[in-house]
Coordinates of C-alpha atoms and ligand atoms in Angstrom, one line a residue:
X1 CA -36.8 69.7 198.2
X2 CA -36.0 70.1 194.6
X3 CA -35.5 67.4 192.2
X4 CA -32.1 67.5 190.6
X5 CA -32.6 68.7 186.8
X6 CA -31.2 65.4 185.6
X7 CA -34.1 63.3 187.5
X8 CA -36.7 64.9 185.2
X9 CA -38.3 62.3 182.7
X10 CA -37.0 63.2 179.2
X11 CA -40.4 64.4 178.1
X12 CA -40.6 66.7 181.0
X13 CA -39.4 69.9 179.1
X14 CA -40.5 69.9 175.5
X15 CA -39.2 72.5 173.2
X16 CA -36.4 74.6 173.0
X17 CA -33.3 73.5 175.1
X18 CA -33.6 75.1 178.8
X19 CA -29.8 74.4 179.8
X20 CA -27.8 76.4 177.6
X21 CA -30.3 79.3 178.0
X22 CA -30.2 79.0 182.1
X23 CA -26.5 79.3 182.3
X24 CA -26.8 82.7 180.9
X25 CA -28.1 84.0 184.4
X26 CA -26.5 84.3 187.8
X27 CA -27.5 81.5 190.3
X28 CA -29.2 84.2 192.2
X29 CA -31.7 85.1 189.9
X30 CA -35.0 85.5 190.9
X31 CA -37.6 83.2 188.7
X32 CA -41.7 83.6 189.3
X33 CA -44.9 83.6 187.9
X34 CA -47.5 86.4 188.8
X35 CA -51.2 86.7 188.8
X36 CA -53.5 89.7 190.4
X37 CA -56.3 89.5 192.8
X38 CA -59.4 90.2 190.7
X39 CA -58.2 87.9 188.0
X40 CA -58.0 84.9 190.0
X41 CA -59.5 85.1 193.3
X42 CA -63.5 85.0 193.0
X43 CA -65.0 84.8 196.1
X44 CA -66.2 88.4 195.4
X45 CA -68.7 88.7 197.9
X46 CA -67.8 86.3 200.7
X47 CA -66.0 87.3 204.2
X48 CA -66.9 90.8 203.9
X49 CA -65.1 91.8 200.8
X50 CA -66.7 95.2 199.4
X51 CA -67.4 95.7 195.9
X52 CA -64.4 96.9 193.4
X53 CA -64.7 99.3 190.4
X54 CA -64.2 96.1 188.3
X55 CA -67.3 94.4 189.9
X56 CA -69.5 97.5 189.1
X57 CA -67.9 97.7 185.3
X58 CA -68.7 94.2 184.9
X59 CA -72.5 94.5 185.3
X60 CA -72.6 97.1 182.5
X61 CA -73.9 95.5 179.4
X62 CA -71.2 94.9 176.9
X63 CA -68.3 95.8 179.3
X64 CA -66.8 92.5 178.9
X65 CA -66.6 90.6 175.6
X66 CA -68.2 87.5 177.2
X67 CA -70.6 89.4 179.7
X68 CA -68.3 87.7 182.2
X69 CA -66.8 89.0 185.5
X70 CA -64.3 88.3 188.6
X71 CA -67.1 87.0 190.6
X72 CA -65.5 83.5 190.6
X73 CA -62.8 83.6 188.3
X74 CA -60.1 80.9 189.4
X75 CA -61.8 80.5 192.8
X76 CA -58.3 81.0 194.1
X77 CA -59.6 82.3 197.3
X78 CA -61.2 78.8 198.2
X79 CA -58.1 77.0 196.5
X80 CA -55.4 78.7 197.7
X81 CA -53.6 75.6 199.3
X82 CA -54.0 73.7 195.9
X83 CA -52.5 76.6 193.9
X84 CA -49.8 77.2 196.2
X85 CA -48.9 73.8 195.4
X86 CA -49.0 74.1 191.8
X87 CA -46.6 77.2 192.2
X88 CA -44.1 75.0 193.9
X89 CA -44.3 72.5 191.6
X90 CA -43.2 74.9 188.8
X91 CA -39.8 75.1 190.4
X92 CA -40.2 78.8 190.6
X93 CA -38.7 80.9 194.0
X94 CA -41.1 83.6 193.8
X95 CA -44.8 84.7 193.3
X96 CA -46.2 88.1 192.4
X97 CA -49.8 88.7 193.3
X98 CA -51.9 91.6 194.4
X99 CA -53.9 92.2 197.6
X100 CA -57.6 93.1 196.9
X101 CA -58.1 96.5 198.8
X102 CA -62.0 96.1 199.0
X103 CA -61.4 92.6 200.5
X104 CA -59.2 94.2 203.4
X105 CA -60.9 97.6 203.7
X106 CA -64.5 97.1 202.2
X107 CA -65.3 101.1 201.8
X108 CA -61.7 102.0 201.2
X109 CA -61.6 104.1 204.3
X110 CA -62.8 103.2 207.7
X111 CA -62.8 99.5 209.2
X112 CA -60.5 96.8 208.6
X113 CA -61.6 93.2 207.2
X114 CA -59.9 90.7 209.3
X115 CA -61.0 87.8 207.4
X116 CA -59.5 89.5 204.1
X117 CA -56.2 89.8 206.1
X118 CA -56.5 86.3 207.1
X119 CA -56.8 85.2 203.3
X120 CA -53.5 87.2 202.4
X121 CA -51.8 85.3 205.7
X122 CA -52.5 82.0 204.8
X123 CA -51.3 82.7 201.1
X124 CA -48.0 84.4 202.2
X125 CA -47.2 81.7 205.2
X126 CA -47.9 79.0 202.6
X127 CA -45.6 80.4 200.0
X128 CA -42.7 80.9 202.7
X129 CA -43.4 77.4 204.0
X130 CA -42.2 76.4 200.5
X131 CA -39.9 79.0 200.3
X132 CA -41.6 81.2 197.3
X133 CA -40.9 84.9 198.0
X134 CA -44.2 86.7 198.2
X135 CA -43.8 89.7 195.6
X136 CA -46.8 92.0 196.7
X137 CA -48.5 94.5 194.7
X138 CA -51.0 96.8 196.4
X139 CA -53.0 97.9 193.5
X140 CA -53.7 96.0 190.4
X141 CA -57.1 98.0 189.3
X142 CA -59.5 97.2 192.1
X143 CA -60.5 100.3 193.7
X144 CA -62.9 100.0 196.1
X145 CA -66.3 101.1 194.7
X146 CA -67.2 103.4 197.6
X147 CA -64.2 105.2 196.7
X148 CA -65.3 105.5 193.1
X149 CA -68.7 107.1 194.1
X150 CA -66.8 109.9 195.7
X151 CA -64.9 110.4 192.5
X152 CA -62.2 107.7 192.5
X153 CA -58.6 108.7 191.5
X154 CA -60.0 111.6 190.1
X155 CA -60.6 113.2 193.4
X156 CA -57.1 113.9 195.4
X157 CA -58.7 112.3 198.4
X158 CA -58.0 108.8 197.4
X159 CA -54.2 109.6 197.3
X160 CA -54.7 109.7 201.4
X161 CA -56.9 106.5 201.4
X162 CA -54.3 104.8 199.5
X163 CA -51.4 105.7 201.6
X164 CA -53.5 104.8 204.8
X165 CA -54.3 101.2 203.2
X166 CA -50.5 101.0 201.9
X167 CA -49.3 101.6 205.7
X168 CA -51.6 98.7 206.9
X169 CA -50.8 96.4 204.4
X170 CA -47.1 97.0 205.3
X171 CA -47.6 97.0 209.1
X172 CA -49.2 93.3 208.6
X173 CA -47.2 91.9 205.8
X174 CA -43.9 94.0 205.3
X175 CA -41.9 91.5 207.5
X176 CA -42.6 88.8 205.4
X177 CA -42.8 90.4 201.8
X178 CA -39.8 90.0 199.6
X179 CA -41.1 93.5 198.1
X180 CA -44.0 95.7 198.1
X181 CA -45.1 97.3 194.6
X182 CA -47.4 100.2 195.0
X183 CA -49.2 100.4 191.6
X184 CA -49.4 97.9 188.6
X185 CA -49.2 99.5 185.3
X186 CA -50.8 103.2 185.9
X187 CA -50.6 104.1 182.4
X188 CA -53.5 101.6 181.9
X189 CA -55.5 102.9 185.1
X190 CA -55.6 106.2 183.9
X191 CA -55.9 106.1 180.0
X192 CA -57.6 102.7 179.5
X193 CA -60.0 103.7 182.4
X194 CA -60.5 107.2 182.4
X195 CA -59.7 108.1 178.7
X196 CA -60.7 105.2 176.4
X197 CA -63.3 104.0 178.8
X198 CA -62.7 100.3 177.9
X199 CA -61.5 99.4 181.6
X200 CA -63.0 100.3 184.8
X201 CA -64.3 102.9 185.6
X202 CA -65.2 103.2 181.9
X203 CA -64.7 107.3 181.6
X204 CA -64.1 109.1 178.5
X205 CA -62.2 112.4 179.2
X206 CA -58.6 112.9 178.6
X207 CA -58.4 115.8 181.1
X208 CA -59.6 113.2 183.9
X209 CA -57.3 110.6 182.7
X210 CA -54.3 112.8 182.9
X211 CA -55.5 113.8 186.5
X212 CA -55.6 110.3 187.5
X213 CA -52.1 109.7 186.1
X214 CA -50.9 112.4 188.6
X215 CA -52.9 111.1 191.4
X216 CA -51.7 107.6 190.8
X217 CA -48.1 108.6 190.8
X218 CA -48.8 110.9 193.6
X219 CA -50.2 108.1 195.8
X220 CA -47.3 106.1 195.2
X221 CA -45.0 108.7 196.4
X222 CA -47.3 109.4 199.6
X223 CA -47.1 105.5 200.2
X224 CA -43.5 105.2 200.1
X225 CA -43.1 108.1 202.5
X226 CA -45.5 106.2 205.1
X227 CA -44.1 103.0 204.6
X228 CA -40.6 104.4 205.1
X229 CA -41.9 106.5 208.1
X230 CA -43.0 103.1 209.8
X231 CA -39.4 101.5 209.0
X232 CA -41.1 98.7 206.5
X233 CA -38.4 96.7 205.7
X234 CA -39.4 95.3 202.5
X235 CA -37.9 96.7 199.3
X236 CA -40.2 99.0 198.0
X237 CA -41.4 100.1 194.3
X238 CA -43.7 100.5 191.2
X239 CA -44.5 98.4 188.3
X240 CA -45.1 99.9 184.8
X241 CA -46.0 98.9 181.5
X242 CA -43.3 99.4 179.0
X243 CA -43.0 99.0 175.3
X244 CA -40.8 100.5 172.7
X245 CA -42.6 102.7 170.6
X246 CA -41.7 102.6 166.9
X247 CA -42.7 104.8 163.9
X248 CA -45.4 102.8 161.6
X249 CA -43.4 104.7 158.7
X250 CA -40.2 107.3 158.0
X251 CA -42.7 110.1 157.5
X252 CA -42.0 113.3 159.7
X253 CA -45.7 113.0 160.9
X254 CA -45.3 109.2 162.1
X255 CA -41.9 110.1 163.7
X256 CA -43.4 112.8 165.7
X257 CA -46.5 111.0 166.8
X258 CA -44.2 108.1 168.1
X259 CA -42.2 110.5 170.2
X260 CA -45.3 112.1 171.5
X261 CA -46.6 108.4 172.2
X262 CA -43.2 107.8 173.9
X263 CA -43.6 110.7 176.3
X264 CA -47.2 109.9 176.9
X265 CA -46.4 105.9 177.7
X266 CA -42.9 105.9 179.0
X267 CA -41.5 109.5 179.7
X268 CA -44.4 110.4 181.8
X269 CA -44.0 108.1 184.1
X270 CA -40.5 107.7 184.1
X271 CA -39.6 111.2 184.2
X272 CA -41.5 112.0 187.3
X273 CA -40.4 108.9 189.3
X274 CA -36.9 109.3 188.4
X275 CA -36.3 112.9 187.5
X276 CA -39.2 114.5 189.4
X277 CA -41.0 116.4 186.6
X278 CA -43.1 115.4 183.7
X279 CA -41.9 115.9 180.1
X280 CA -42.3 119.4 178.6
X281 CA -43.2 118.2 175.2
X282 CA -46.2 116.2 176.5
X283 CA -47.4 118.8 178.9
X284 CA -47.5 121.1 175.6
X285 CA -49.4 118.5 173.9
X286 CA -51.7 118.5 176.9
X287 CA -52.4 122.0 177.2
X288 CA -56.0 122.3 179.1
X289 CA -56.0 118.9 179.9
X290 CA -52.6 119.0 181.7
X291 CA -53.2 117.8 185.6
X292 CA -53.5 120.2 188.4
X293 CA -50.1 119.7 190.1
X294 CA -49.9 121.2 193.6
X295 CA -46.5 122.6 195.0
X296 CA -44.5 119.6 196.8
X297 CA -46.4 117.1 194.3
X298 CA -43.5 116.6 191.8
X299 CA -40.9 116.1 195.3
X300 CA -43.4 113.8 196.6
X301 CA -43.3 111.6 193.5
X302 CA -39.7 111.6 193.2
X303 CA -38.9 109.1 196.1
X304 CA -36.1 106.7 195.9
X305 CA -37.1 103.5 194.4
X306 CA -35.5 100.2 195.8
X307 CA -36.6 98.6 192.5
X308 CA -38.7 98.9 189.4
X309 CA -41.0 96.4 187.9
X310 CA -41.3 96.4 183.8
X311 CA -44.1 94.5 182.4
X312 CA -43.1 93.7 178.6
X313 CA -45.4 92.1 176.1
X314 CA -44.6 93.6 172.6
X315 CA -43.6 96.9 170.8
X316 CA -46.2 99.5 169.9
X317 CA -46.3 101.1 166.2
X318 CA -47.4 104.5 166.1
X319 CA -48.4 106.7 163.3
X320 CA -51.2 109.2 161.9
X321 CA -52.4 107.1 159.4
X322 CA -54.9 103.8 159.7
X323 CA -53.3 101.7 162.4
X324 CA -51.1 98.9 160.6
X325 CA -52.7 95.4 161.1
X326 CA -49.7 93.2 162.3
X327 CA -51.5 89.9 160.9
X328 CA -51.9 91.6 157.6
X329 CA -48.5 92.6 157.4
X330 CA -47.4 89.0 158.0
X331 CA -46.2 89.3 161.3
X332 CA -46.2 86.4 164.1
X333 CA -48.9 87.7 166.8
X334 CA -50.4 85.9 169.8
X335 CA -54.1 85.6 170.6
X336 CA -54.3 89.0 171.6
X337 CA -53.2 90.2 168.3
X338 CA -50.1 91.8 170.2
X339 CA -46.7 91.2 167.6
X340 CA -44.4 88.7 169.1
X341 CA -41.2 91.0 169.3
X342 CA -38.7 89.8 171.8
X343 CA -36.1 92.1 170.6
X344 CA -38.3 94.8 172.1
X345 CA -37.3 93.7 175.5
X346 CA -33.6 94.0 175.1
X347 CA -34.0 97.6 172.9
X348 CA -36.3 98.8 176.0
X349 CA -34.2 98.1 179.0
X350 CA -31.1 99.3 177.0
X351 CA -32.6 102.5 176.3
X352 CA -33.9 102.9 179.9
X353 CA -30.6 102.5 181.2
X354 CA -29.1 105.1 178.8
X355 CA -31.8 107.9 179.6
X356 CA -32.2 107.0 183.5
X357 CA -30.4 106.4 186.5
X358 CA -32.1 103.0 187.5
X359 CA -32.7 101.2 190.3
X360 CA -32.7 97.3 190.3
X361 CA -35.2 96.0 187.8
X362 CA -37.5 93.0 187.4
X363 CA -39.5 92.0 184.5
X364 CA -42.7 91.4 186.4
X365 CA -44.9 90.4 183.8
X366 CA -44.0 88.6 180.5
X367 CA -46.2 86.2 178.7
X368 CA -48.6 85.2 175.8
X369 CA -52.3 84.1 175.2
X370 CA -52.8 81.2 173.0
X371 CA -55.9 79.2 172.1
X372 CA -55.0 76.2 174.3
X373 CA -57.3 72.9 174.7
X374 CA -56.8 70.0 176.8
X375 CA -56.6 67.1 174.8
X376 CA -56.1 63.8 176.4
X377 CA -54.8 65.1 179.5
X378 CA -52.2 67.5 177.9
X379 CA -52.0 70.8 176.6
X380 CA -49.5 71.0 173.9
X381 CA -48.5 75.1 173.6
X382 CA -45.4 74.6 172.0
X383 CA -46.0 78.6 170.6
X384 CA -45.9 79.7 174.2
X385 CA -42.7 77.8 175.1
X386 CA -41.0 79.7 172.1
X387 CA -42.5 82.9 173.2
X388 CA -40.8 82.4 176.6
X389 CA -37.8 81.0 175.4
X390 CA -37.1 84.1 173.2
X391 CA -37.9 86.4 175.6
X392 CA -35.8 85.1 178.1
X393 CA -33.0 85.0 175.6
X394 CA -33.9 88.7 175.2
X395 CA -33.5 89.5 178.7
X396 CA -30.1 87.8 178.8
X397 CA -28.8 89.8 176.0
X398 CA -29.7 92.6 178.1
X399 CA -28.1 91.2 181.1
X400 CA -25.0 90.8 179.3
X401 CA -24.8 94.3 178.2
X402 CA -24.8 95.3 181.9
X403 CA -28.5 96.1 182.4
X404 CA -29.0 95.2 186.3
X405 CA -32.1 93.1 186.3
X406 CA -32.7 90.8 188.9
X407 CA -35.9 88.7 188.3
X408 CA -38.3 87.5 185.7
X409 CA -42.1 86.6 186.2
X410 CA -44.2 84.8 183.7
X411 CA -47.7 86.4 183.2
X412 CA -49.6 84.1 184.3
X413 CA -49.5 80.9 186.7
X414 CA -53.1 80.1 185.7
X415 CA -55.7 81.0 182.9
X416 CA -57.7 83.7 184.3
X417 CA -60.1 86.7 184.0
X418 CA -58.4 88.8 181.2
X419 CA -60.3 92.1 182.0
X420 CA -62.6 93.4 179.0
X421 CA -61.7 90.3 177.2
X422 CA -63.2 88.1 179.9
X423 CA -62.2 84.4 180.0
X424 CA -61.6 84.0 176.1
X425 CA -57.9 84.5 176.5
X426 CA -55.7 82.0 178.2
X427 CA -52.4 83.2 179.6
X428 CA -51.6 80.6 182.1
X429 CA -49.1 78.1 182.4
X430 CA -51.6 76.2 183.9
X431 CA -54.9 75.6 182.1
X432 CA -58.2 75.8 183.9
X433 CA -61.3 74.7 183.1
X434 CA -63.3 77.3 184.6
X435 CA -67.0 74.7 184.6
X436 CA -65.3 72.3 186.9
X437 CA -62.2 74.6 188.0
X438 CA -59.8 71.6 187.3
X439 CA -56.1 73.0 186.7
X440 CA -54.2 71.1 184.1
X441 CA -50.1 72.4 183.8
X442 CA -49.7 73.0 180.2
X443 CA -46.3 71.9 178.0
X444 CA -45.2 75.4 178.8
X445 CA -45.6 74.5 182.5
X446 CA -43.2 71.6 182.3
X447 CA -40.7 73.5 180.0
X448 CA -40.5 76.8 182.4
X449 CA -40.0 74.2 185.6
X450 CA -37.3 72.5 183.7
X451 CA -35.7 75.9 183.1
X452 CA -36.2 77.2 186.6
X453 CA -34.7 74.2 188.2
X454 CA -31.8 74.4 185.7
X455 CA -31.2 78.2 186.3
X456 CA -31.5 77.8 190.0
X457 CA -29.1 74.8 190.1
X458 CA -26.9 75.4 187.6
X459 CA -27.3 79.0 186.4
X460 CA -24.0 80.9 185.6
X461 CA -21.8 81.7 189.1
X462 CA -22.0 85.0 189.1
X463 CA -24.8 86.9 191.1
X464 CA -27.0 89.7 189.9
X465 CA -24.9 93.1 189.3
X466 CA -25.5 95.4 192.3
X467 CA -24.8 98.9 191.3
X468 CA -27.0 100.4 194.2
X469 CA -28.1 103.0 191.8
X470 CA -30.7 105.3 193.2
X471 CA -32.6 108.1 191.7
Ligands
FCB1 C1 -51.0 93.3 182.0 C2 -51.8 93.3 183.3 C3 -52.3 91.8 183.5 C4 -52.8 91.0 182.4 C5 -51.7 91.1 181.2 C6 -51.9 90.2 180.1 O1 -51.2 94.8 181.4 O2 -50.8 94.0 184.3 O3 -53.1 92.0 184.8 O4 -54.1 91.4 182.0 O5 -51.7 92.6 180.7

């Protein structure tokens, strides 16, 4: 039973006023928080879980800044009851999480691990008991290491393995999940994992990276076909990281580079998913590094989407000169060094609507890292509250311009393992002391709770636009 907003103590909602902002959203808008399996679960070698490419990658000296891994993380695997309680206390009505493929199918093929499925059963049932909708992601970067040893996403066979895994998860959870997303941020997997080599599996080849980008998209399409063939009732989609790409200067070189980067990060994925083809300018740029595409692949990728998830953190500046340092140029940045640029969210959403025939959208991640400290039991993170307030306001601007967005998820519920940055970067609404695993809701958690409860009880009268648009 939710408390009414006016029953909250006056100090429960520090920072900018939540009420006026809450009224800008329809009453049925989805408000949530997000995590991913490898970043929070820990228990990396318990109950039959197999190694993932991140377990392997983290063992390499220098792979993560603090030499850490997700071995223990937030110990969420053992504290799932407490963590579901924390989610409920936030006043949200949705939780986005991912399934660790190697936990439910340790070798990425063959036998299923019942103990792994039981963990997600407990999580999903715990959420449903609290009226929190489970938004499930199938792949948030933790490929079973056994598949990597056969070539991983560079090998076309992994596409079929993923579709089998997707079908099994949907068979078990499809009736209880509020939605199923195939992939989280395929650009990151392809480029940071296979071209820049800074994320697992740590390869450095543009050709491999673009083949991976193609196989990830293909596996999305083939999985959607498999799930629909077995009459999965959960809405199906995919999550992309997107940022407006601005040219660093007005020089023709910088403008051209920005257009290309837009092609490599946004249009490559959006054109394939929503138009059934890759952008010509990007294919021309890639030349011999363009992926091998077999007949029928683009049709397989171009499946109807029930929704599209967008992860938004900042804008990107592109140019041919020395990369601009946002701090030196006086811009406000988060602890990741990412510029705080809320207007980019509105700009991005309006642009996507202008360029594509979109399904319903969700902001599946948005949030900020800051150097948070617990002082006398409290974490004063006014900068995060300002970040969230300004981005939710930017989202309201997009809604008021008619973009069909249905929900918003803060990244993240908890401070957690931030990939190559290890545990140094704290994105949580809830602080985690990794030595004791003690959880302390930050001021931003209190603010978000007050905001969500107002939005859910006194939000605008309308319901989300339902234009039913399908590709
Ligand atoms: C996104 C990832 C998520 C987290 C945030 C900060 O790219 O999806 O796991 O690392 O960035």
